[in-house]
Amino acid sequence: MILIGRNLSPFVRRVGASLAVLGLPYEQRHYGTVDQRAEILSLNPLGRVPALVMDDGEVLVDSVAILDAIDDLVGPGRALVPATGAPRRAALRALALAVGATEKLVAAYQETKRRPPEFVWPEAAAKLLDQAAGGFTALDMLAKGQPWLCGDAMTQADITVTCALDFADSVLPDFAAGRFPALAALRDRADAIPAIGDTRWKG
């Protein structure tokens, strides 16, 4: 398999970390959406990352769809989102918060760091950061007193929030500093797993 995108993106990274956790070998092409736009467009008409080229040449786009396909590939016994019942609902609730908070965080980064200063909308950026903080605060409460967000077993929600907090520390370091202690401890446990920690952005 070939993963398209750079691990600065928490959405690209969560795919790479998940593949590594599950022991699925892959090659990564570190394409950026500006410098390699043509290459990305040839794989994804939206011009977005991640994309995953499967072994048979099929191309999957969007991390949600990619991770669902990976779970299907490894089967319910190894999937990072439980297949049925209360464990699945718990993982999906945590994952919805983690993905939503990550999306708001990325949007805030783009608003404050990627626009020319004269076009930055401070009120919009503040709202995005407030929404991200709301999601992370809820997850921080969930993480207290247990090793992972859904109990004793790591799920996709843990990988996603780890990638999100590391992204925040890279591009918006004041956002999370000292703010979500239970999540920070969870992130440190996850990053101590080589399959996850080795995917951290080093740019």
PDB file of N, CA and C in Angstrom, residues 2 12 18-19 21 25 28 35 37 41 60 62-63 65 67 69 84 152 171 173 176 179 184 186 189 193-194:
ATOM      1  N   ILE A   2       0.321   2.320  -0.547  1.00  0.00           N
ATOM      2  CA  ILE A   2       1.043   3.589  -0.613  1.00  0.00           C
ATOM      3  C   ILE A   2       0.181   4.669   0.030  1.00  0.00           C
ATOM      4  N   VAL A  12      -3.490  12.460   7.877  1.00  0.00           N
ATOM      5  CA  VAL A  12      -2.540  11.550   7.241  1.00  0.00           C
ATOM      6  C   VAL A  12      -1.867  10.687   8.299  1.00  0.00           C
ATOM      7  N   SER A  18      -2.102   3.981  12.252  1.00  0.00           N
ATOM      8  CA  SER A  18      -3.002   2.831  12.320  1.00  0.00           C
ATOM      9  C   SER A  18      -2.466   1.661  11.503  1.00  0.00           C
ATOM     10  N   LEU A  19      -1.958   1.954  10.317  1.00  0.00           N
ATOM     11  CA  LEU A  19      -1.349   0.886   9.516  1.00  0.00           C
ATOM     12  C   LEU A  19      -0.198   0.237  10.274  1.00  0.00           C
ATOM     13  N   VAL A  21       0.342   0.226  13.608  1.00  0.00           N
ATOM     14  CA  VAL A  21      -0.160  -0.501  14.777  1.00  0.00           C
ATOM     15  C   VAL A  21      -0.689  -1.871  14.367  1.00  0.00           C
ATOM     16  N   PRO A  25       2.235  -3.318   6.180  1.00  0.00           N
ATOM     17  CA  PRO A  25       3.341  -2.570   5.554  1.00  0.00           C
ATOM     18  C   PRO A  25       2.831  -1.582   4.511  1.00  0.00           C
ATOM     19  N   GLN A  28       5.246   5.435   1.972  1.00  0.00           N
ATOM     20  CA  GLN A  28       4.629   6.754   2.098  1.00  0.00           C
ATOM     21  C   GLN A  28       5.270   7.724   1.119  1.00  0.00           C
ATOM     22  N   ASP A  35       2.949  21.877  -3.141  1.00  0.00           N
ATOM     23  CA  ASP A  35       4.074  21.548  -4.011  1.00  0.00           C
ATOM     24  C   ASP A  35       3.806  20.361  -4.922  1.00  0.00           C
ATOM     25  N   ARG A  37       0.581  19.313  -5.883  1.00  0.00           N
ATOM     26  CA  ARG A  37      -0.866  19.345  -6.115  1.00  0.00           C
ATOM     27  C   ARG A  37      -1.271  18.470  -7.298  1.00  0.00           C
ATOM     28  N   LEU A  41      -3.933  15.467  -7.139  1.00  0.00           N
ATOM     29  CA  LEU A  41      -5.149  15.512  -7.954  1.00  0.00           C
ATOM     30  C   LEU A  41      -5.291  14.279  -8.832  1.00  0.00           C
ATOM     31  N   LEU A  60      -8.252   4.882  -2.167  1.00  0.00           N
ATOM     32  CA  LEU A  60      -9.221   5.319  -1.172  1.00  0.00           C
ATOM     33  C   LEU A  60      -8.856   6.722  -0.724  1.00  0.00           C
ATOM     34  N   ASP A  62      -9.935  10.179   1.967  1.00  0.00           N
ATOM     35  CA  ASP A  62     -10.528  10.591   3.239  1.00  0.00           C
ATOM     36  C   ASP A  62     -10.190   9.567   4.322  1.00  0.00           C
ATOM     37  N   SER A  63      -9.653  10.090   5.430  1.00  0.00           N
ATOM     38  CA  SER A  63      -9.153   9.184   6.467  1.00  0.00           C
ATOM     39  C   SER A  63     -10.257   8.326   7.067  1.00  0.00           C
ATOM     40  N   ALA A  65     -12.907   6.979   5.540  1.00  0.00           N
ATOM     41  CA  ALA A  65     -13.127   5.845   4.642  1.00  0.00           C
ATOM     42  C   ALA A  65     -11.925   4.909   4.624  1.00  0.00           C
ATOM     43  N   LEU A  67      -9.683   4.382   7.039  1.00  0.00           N
ATOM     44  CA  LEU A  67      -9.570   3.618   8.283  1.00  0.00           C
ATOM     45  C   LEU A  67     -10.664   2.563   8.400  1.00  0.00           C
ATOM     46  N   ALA A  69     -11.857   0.936   5.856  1.00  0.00           N
ATOM     47  CA  ALA A  69     -11.397  -0.141   4.974  1.00  0.00           C
ATOM     48  C   ALA A  69     -10.283  -0.953   5.623  1.00  0.00           C
ATOM     49  N   THR A  84     -19.305  -4.165  16.985  1.00  0.00           N
ATOM     50  CA  THR A  84     -20.719  -4.126  17.348  1.00  0.00           C
ATOM     51  C   THR A  84     -20.897  -3.663  18.788  1.00  0.00           C
ATOM     52  N   ASP A 152      -9.686  -0.220  28.777  1.00  0.00           N
ATOM     53  CA  ASP A 152      -8.383  -0.894  28.771  1.00  0.00           C
ATOM     54  C   ASP A 152      -7.797  -1.092  27.381  1.00  0.00           C
ATOM     55  N   VAL A 171       2.111  23.347  15.702  1.00  0.00           N
ATOM     56  CA  VAL A 171       1.728  24.550  14.944  1.00  0.00           C
ATOM     57  C   VAL A 171       1.022  25.611  15.776  1.00  0.00           C
ATOM     58  N   PRO A 173       1.353  25.986  19.581  1.00  0.00           N
ATOM     59  CA  PRO A 173       1.843  25.442  20.856  1.00  0.00           C
ATOM     60  C   PRO A 173       1.179  26.021  22.092  1.00  0.00           C
ATOM     61  N   ALA A 176      -2.756  23.993  23.648  1.00  0.00           N
ATOM     62  CA  ALA A 176      -3.004  22.854  24.548  1.00  0.00           C
ATOM     63  C   ALA A 176      -2.091  22.824  25.758  1.00  0.00           C
ATOM     64  N   ARG A 179      -3.324  22.263  29.402  1.00  0.00           N
ATOM     65  CA  ARG A 179      -4.775  22.454  29.406  1.00  0.00           C
ATOM     66  C   ARG A 179      -5.562  21.156  29.521  1.00  0.00           C
ATOM     67  N   ALA A 184      -3.066  14.594  27.648  1.00  0.00           N
ATOM     68  CA  ALA A 184      -1.622  14.675  27.428  1.00  0.00           C
ATOM     69  C   ALA A 184      -0.935  13.404  27.913  1.00  0.00           C
ATOM     70  N   LEU A 186      -2.350  10.441  28.119  1.00  0.00           N
ATOM     71  CA  LEU A 186      -2.739   9.404  27.159  1.00  0.00           C
ATOM     72  C   LEU A 186      -1.882   9.507  25.907  1.00  0.00           C
ATOM     73  N   ARG A 189       1.487   8.076  26.457  1.00  0.00           N
ATOM     74  CA  ARG A 189       1.473   6.605  26.436  1.00  0.00           C
ATOM     75  C   ARG A 189       1.416   6.091  25.003  1.00  0.00           C
ATOM     76  N   ILE A 193       4.544   4.004  22.162  1.00  0.00           N
ATOM     77  CA  ILE A 193       4.428   2.816  21.311  1.00  0.00           C
ATOM     78  C   ILE A 193       5.119   3.149  19.988  1.00  0.00           C
ATOM     79  N   PRO A 194       6.190   2.456  19.620  1.00  0.00           N
ATOM     80  CA  PRO A 194       6.945   2.855  18.430  1.00  0.00           C
ATOM     81  C   PRO A 194       6.098   3.001  17.172  1.00  0.00           C
TER      82      PRO A 194
END
